[in-house]
Amino acid sequence: MIKRRNIITVAIDSPAAAGAGTQAKLISEHYKLFYLDTGKIYRYIGKLKLINNKNFSYNLVRKKISKMKLSYLNDKKLLSNEIALSASKVARDKKIRNIVHKFQQKCAYQPPKKYKGSVLDGRDIITIQVKDAMFKFYITANVKIRAKRRFEEYKNLNKKITYDEVLKSLKLRDKSDKERKYGPLKKTKDSILINTTKLSKKACFKKIKAIMDKKLNN
Ligand code: C5P
């Protein structure tokens, strides 16, 4: 069991492209919290799988994760649709999830001392990774809106992909992430639902900030 410091912990889960990453970043900046985008770890492993193909093994993943630096997660290549789909596939595997668990726990409960706490976003954060978090949010949005937003992001990154392909990919990942056996995406009763379909980034953060300030200032 990892030693827990007395810190602010924020846990966020969401389907792909619902705006959770943007909100997590805003929360981390405003409250001076350490931010970990856990999806990037699965994308990193998804990329390993695509590159290594037949040589991909649990040992390889273990070795790579033990040596992984946070800066590796900033690799722009991890943002591709091909890697997102590969990530969603490797993420179904219980052994892979267990390998990633320790790294995430350390970030959540023992962030670098200069931070006042941590914010993690992903698929199993409110349910497993940081289920005792001080704040738990489930962020979602209509799938067509999510596809539109992700399509715009891809366009800005000069990625050649159509809106229909993005929509299809999101639906596939939603299904896989929600229906898988280990660490499925689901809303918990004790988490707060934020639907970003009709909310701007600013309006969404305002809502989250009001909820957090109310508790923190009490
Ligand atoms: O959040 P992002 O879209 O980058 O995540 C990529 C994939 O990684 C997801 O579709 C999901 O299958 C997997 N993932 C996960 N658990 C997390 C974060 C991401 O299974 N905590």
GROMACS .gro file of C-alpha atoms and ligand atoms in nm:
model
  239
    1MET     CA    1   0.000   0.000   0.000
    2ILE     CA    2   0.143   0.334  -0.100
    3LYS     CA    3   0.202   0.597   0.171
    4ARG     CA    4  -0.047   0.882   0.138
    5ARG     CA    5   0.038   1.245   0.200
    6ASN     CA    6  -0.228   1.490   0.309
    7ILE     CA    7  -0.295   1.640  -0.032
    8ILE     CA    8  -0.574   1.742  -0.268
    9THR     CA    9  -0.664   1.454  -0.497
   10VAL     CA   10  -0.880   1.493  -0.807
   11ALA     CA   11  -0.995   1.191  -1.007
   12ILE     CA   12  -1.159   1.224  -1.349
   13ASP     CA   13  -1.295   0.962  -1.586
   14SER     CA   14  -1.445   1.022  -1.927
   15PRO     CA   15  -1.498   0.871  -2.270
   16ALA     CA   16  -1.251   0.989  -2.535
   17ALA     CA   17  -1.255   1.355  -2.644
   18ALA     CA   18  -1.512   1.472  -2.388
   19GLY     CA   19  -1.286   1.754  -2.267
   20ALA     CA   20  -1.149   1.583  -1.954
   21GLY     CA   21  -0.785   1.653  -2.045
   22THR     CA   22  -0.852   2.024  -2.094
   23GLN     CA   23  -1.035   2.049  -1.761
   24ALA     CA   24  -0.769   1.843  -1.579
   25LYS     CA   25  -0.501   2.082  -1.707
   26LEU     CA   26  -0.701   2.388  -1.599
   27ILE     CA   27  -0.759   2.233  -1.254
   28SER     CA   28  -0.390   2.147  -1.217
   29GLU     CA   29  -0.281   2.501  -1.309
   30HIS     CA   30  -0.536   2.676  -1.089
   31TYR     CA   31  -0.488   2.462  -0.776
   32LYS     CA   32  -0.116   2.390  -0.833
   33LEU     CA   33  -0.165   2.017  -0.868
   34PHE     CA   34   0.047   1.759  -1.047
   35TYR     CA   35  -0.129   1.639  -1.365
   36LEU     CA   36  -0.111   1.291  -1.514
   37ASP     CA   37  -0.296   1.205  -1.834
   38THR     CA   38  -0.316   0.827  -1.777
   39GLY     CA   39  -0.440   0.763  -2.132
   40LYS     CA   40  -0.093   0.861  -2.254
   41ILE     CA   41   0.057   0.565  -2.069
   42TYR     CA   42  -0.175   0.324  -2.252
   43ARG     CA   43  -0.097   0.506  -2.576
   44TYR     CA   44   0.275   0.462  -2.503
   45ILE     CA   45   0.215   0.088  -2.458
   46GLY     CA   46  -0.011   0.084  -2.765
   47LYS     CA   47   0.276   0.233  -2.965
   48LEU     CA   48   0.516  -0.030  -2.824
   49LYS     CA   49   0.276  -0.296  -2.947
   50LEU     CA   50   0.260  -0.148  -3.298
   51ILE     CA   51   0.639  -0.114  -3.322
   52ASN     CA   52   0.736  -0.447  -3.168
   53ASN     CA   53   0.453  -0.659  -3.302
   54LYS     CA   54   0.566  -1.021  -3.238
   55ASN     CA   55   0.829  -0.921  -2.983
   56PHE     CA   56   0.570  -0.741  -2.770
   57SER     CA   57   0.557  -0.906  -2.426
   58TYR     CA   58   0.466  -0.829  -2.064
   59ASN     CA   59   0.837  -0.824  -1.982
   60LEU     CA   60   0.899  -0.562  -2.247
   61VAL     CA   61   0.614  -0.349  -2.110
   62ARG     CA   62   0.741  -0.392  -1.752
   63LYS     CA   63   1.093  -0.289  -1.855
   64LYS     CA   64   0.975   0.013  -2.055
   65ILE     CA   65   0.734   0.135  -1.785
   66SER     CA   66   0.999   0.105  -1.513
   67LYS     CA   67   1.229   0.328  -1.719
   68MET     CA   68   0.958   0.558  -1.851
   69LYS     CA   69   1.006   0.930  -1.796
   70LEU     CA   70   0.707   1.165  -1.788
   71SER     CA   71   0.853   1.355  -2.083
   72TYR     CA   72   0.800   1.044  -2.303
   73LEU     CA   73   0.426   1.105  -2.269
   74ASN     CA   74   0.456   1.439  -2.450
   75ASP     CA   75   0.550   1.262  -2.774
   76LYS     CA   76   0.314   1.407  -3.040
   77LYS     CA   77   0.310   1.071  -3.221
   78LEU     CA   78   0.102   0.932  -2.933
   79LEU     CA   79  -0.188   1.151  -3.051
   80SER     CA   80  -0.260   0.950  -3.368
   81ASN     CA   81  -0.583   0.757  -3.419
   82GLU     CA   82  -0.390   0.436  -3.495
   83ILE     CA   83  -0.216   0.454  -3.156
   84ALA     CA   84  -0.543   0.541  -2.977
   85LEU     CA   85  -0.702   0.221  -3.113
   86SER     CA   86  -0.396   0.014  -3.022
   87ALA     CA   87  -0.403   0.167  -2.670
   88SER     CA   88  -0.767   0.070  -2.629
   89LYS     CA   89  -0.679  -0.289  -2.723
   90VAL     CA   90  -0.382  -0.330  -2.487
   91ALA     CA   91  -0.585  -0.161  -2.210
   92ARG     CA   92  -0.822  -0.461  -2.200
   93ASP     CA   93  -0.546  -0.678  -2.060
   94LYS     CA   94  -0.544  -0.716  -1.682
   95LYS     CA   95  -0.168  -0.777  -1.664
   96ILE     CA   96  -0.097  -0.459  -1.859
   97ARG     CA   97  -0.331  -0.261  -1.630
   98ASN     CA   98  -0.151  -0.399  -1.325
   99ILE     CA   99   0.188  -0.293  -1.461
  100VAL     CA  100   0.062   0.063  -1.502
  101HIS     CA  101  -0.113   0.072  -1.163
  102LYS     CA  102   0.195   0.139  -0.943
  103PHE     CA  103   0.318   0.426  -1.158
  104GLN     CA  104  -0.024   0.594  -1.142
  105GLN     CA  105  -0.056   0.543  -0.766
  106LYS     CA  106   0.277   0.712  -0.707
  107CYS     CA  107   0.174   1.013  -0.917
  108ALA     CA  108  -0.164   1.036  -0.741
  109TYR     CA  109  -0.054   0.994  -0.380
  110GLN     CA  110   0.310   1.105  -0.383
  111PRO     CA  111   0.335   1.384  -0.640
  112PRO     CA  112   0.653   1.598  -0.637
  113LYS     CA  113   0.664   1.812  -0.321
  114LYS     CA  114   0.620   2.142  -0.503
  115TYR     CA  115   0.258   2.048  -0.583
  116LYS     CA  116  -0.040   2.071  -0.348
  117GLY     CA  117  -0.181   1.746  -0.478
  118SER     CA  118  -0.265   1.562  -0.797
  119VAL     CA  119  -0.519   1.534  -1.074
  120LEU     CA  120  -0.541   1.219  -1.284
  121ASP     CA  121  -0.773   1.155  -1.575
  122GLY     CA  122  -0.852   0.833  -1.762
  123ARG     CA  123  -1.103   0.548  -1.755
  124ASP     CA  124  -1.055   0.370  -1.420
  125ILE     CA  125  -0.948   0.661  -1.202
  126ILE     CA  126  -1.270   0.719  -1.006
  127THR     CA  127  -1.342   0.346  -0.988
  128ILE     CA  128  -1.000   0.198  -0.902
  129GLN     CA  129  -0.689   0.413  -0.919
  130VAL     CA  130  -0.792   0.703  -0.693
  131LYS     CA  131  -1.131   0.587  -0.574
  132ASP     CA  132  -1.088   0.771  -0.241
  133ALA     CA  133  -1.016   1.102  -0.418
  134MET     CA  134  -1.129   1.424  -0.253
  135PHE     CA  135  -1.302   1.518  -0.582
  136LYS     CA  136  -1.441   1.273  -0.835
  137PHE     CA  137  -1.576   1.388  -1.172
  138TYR     CA  138  -1.727   1.196  -1.463
  139ILE     CA  139  -1.700   1.416  -1.771
  140THR     CA  140  -1.893   1.326  -2.082
  141ALA     CA  141  -2.046   1.471  -2.402
  142ASN     CA  142  -2.253   1.360  -2.699
  143VAL     CA  143  -2.045   1.132  -2.925
  144LYS     CA  144  -2.099   1.343  -3.239
  145ILE     CA  145  -1.976   1.654  -3.060
  146ARG     CA  146  -1.676   1.462  -2.931
  147ALA     CA  147  -1.598   1.340  -3.282
  148LYS     CA  148  -1.626   1.694  -3.416
  149ARG     CA  149  -1.384   1.825  -3.154
  150ARG     CA  150  -1.133   1.543  -3.209
  151PHE     CA  151  -1.160   1.588  -3.587
  152GLU     CA  152  -1.068   1.958  -3.547
  153GLU     CA  153  -0.770   1.861  -3.329
  154TYR     CA  154  -0.649   1.615  -3.594
  155LYS     CA  155  -0.689   1.883  -3.862
  156ASN     CA  156  -0.469   2.119  -3.662
  157LEU     CA  157  -0.208   1.844  -3.631
  158ASN     CA  158  -0.225   1.790  -4.010
  159LYS     CA  159  -0.347   1.432  -3.965
  160LYS     CA  160  -0.523   1.285  -4.266
  161ILE     CA  161  -0.847   1.145  -4.132
  162THR     CA  162  -1.215   1.209  -4.211
  163TYR     CA  163  -1.490   1.302  -3.962
  164ASP     CA  164  -1.661   0.966  -4.025
  165GLU     CA  165  -1.342   0.776  -3.945
  166VAL     CA  166  -1.301   0.972  -3.620
  167LEU     CA  167  -1.665   0.903  -3.523
  168LYS     CA  168  -1.626   0.532  -3.597
  169SER     CA  169  -1.304   0.513  -3.396
  170LEU     CA  170  -1.456   0.690  -3.094
  171LYS     CA  171  -1.760   0.459  -3.098
  172LEU     CA  172  -1.533   0.155  -3.114
  173ARG     CA  173  -1.323   0.275  -2.822
  174ASP     CA  174  -1.632   0.374  -2.619
  175LYS     CA  175  -1.768   0.023  -2.660
  176SER     CA  176  -1.440  -0.149  -2.579
  177ASP     CA  177  -1.365   0.077  -2.281
  178LYS     CA  178  -1.715   0.040  -2.132
  179GLU     CA  179  -1.770  -0.330  -2.192
  180ARG     CA  180  -1.429  -0.470  -2.102
  181LYS     CA  181  -1.386  -0.692  -1.798
  182TYR     CA  182  -1.104  -0.509  -1.621
  183GLY     CA  183  -1.121  -0.142  -1.528
  184PRO     CA  184  -1.425  -0.057  -1.746
  185LEU     CA  185  -1.530   0.304  -1.786
  186LYS     CA  186  -1.835   0.377  -1.571
  187LYS     CA  187  -1.981   0.652  -1.362
  188THR     CA  188  -1.980   0.590  -0.989
  189LYS     CA  189  -2.257   0.712  -0.758
  190ASP     CA  190  -2.015   0.928  -0.563
  191SER     CA  191  -1.881   1.114  -0.869
  192ILE     CA  192  -2.014   1.439  -1.011
  193LEU     CA  193  -2.144   1.430  -1.368
  194ILE     CA  194  -2.029   1.710  -1.596
  195ASN     CA  195  -2.177   1.710  -1.946
  196THR     CA  196  -1.971   1.932  -2.176
  197THR     CA  197  -2.193   1.896  -2.487
  198LYS     CA  198  -2.324   2.251  -2.462
  199LEU     CA  199  -2.054   2.397  -2.237
  200SER     CA  200  -1.753   2.601  -2.340
  201LYS     CA  201  -1.417   2.515  -2.180
  202LYS     CA  202  -1.448   2.825  -1.965
  203ALA     CA  203  -1.805   2.755  -1.852
  204CYS     CA  204  -1.712   2.397  -1.771
  205PHE     CA  205  -1.415   2.502  -1.559
  206LYS     CA  206  -1.629   2.760  -1.380
  207LYS     CA  207  -1.867   2.483  -1.279
  208ILE     CA  208  -1.586   2.257  -1.157
  209LYS     CA  209  -1.413   2.542  -0.973
  210ALA     CA  210  -1.734   2.632  -0.789
  211ILE     CA  211  -1.770   2.271  -0.670
  212MET     CA  212  -1.406   2.249  -0.559
  213ASP     CA  213  -1.392   2.591  -0.391
  214LYS     CA  214  -1.704   2.514  -0.189
  215LYS     CA  215  -1.538   2.211  -0.030
  216LEU     CA  216  -1.187   2.353  -0.005
  217ASN     CA  217  -1.300   2.675   0.161
  218ASN     CA  218  -1.513   2.499   0.419
  219C5P     O1  219  -0.759   0.909  -2.283
  219C5P     P1  220  -0.709   0.851  -2.412
  219C5P     O2  221  -0.806   0.861  -2.523
  219C5P     O3  222  -0.574   0.905  -2.448
  219C5P     O4  223  -0.687   0.695  -2.380
  219C5P     C1  224  -0.650   0.601  -2.478
  219C5P     C2  225  -0.704   0.463  -2.439
  219C5P     O5  226  -0.636   0.419  -2.322
  219C5P     C3  227  -0.851   0.459  -2.402
  219C5P     O6  228  -0.936   0.440  -2.512
  219C5P     C4  229  -0.858   0.346  -2.301
  219C5P     O7  230  -0.880   0.222  -2.365
  219C5P     C5  231  -0.721   0.342  -2.239
  219C5P     N1  232  -0.720   0.396  -2.102
  219C5P     C6  233  -0.754   0.310  -1.999
  219C5P     N2  234  -0.747   0.352  -1.870
  219C5P     C7  235  -0.708   0.477  -1.839
  219C5P     C8  236  -0.677   0.568  -1.943
  219C5P     C9  237  -0.687   0.523  -2.074
  219C5P     O8  238  -0.790   0.196  -2.023
  219C5P     N3  239  -0.700   0.512  -1.711
   0.00000   0.00000   0.00000
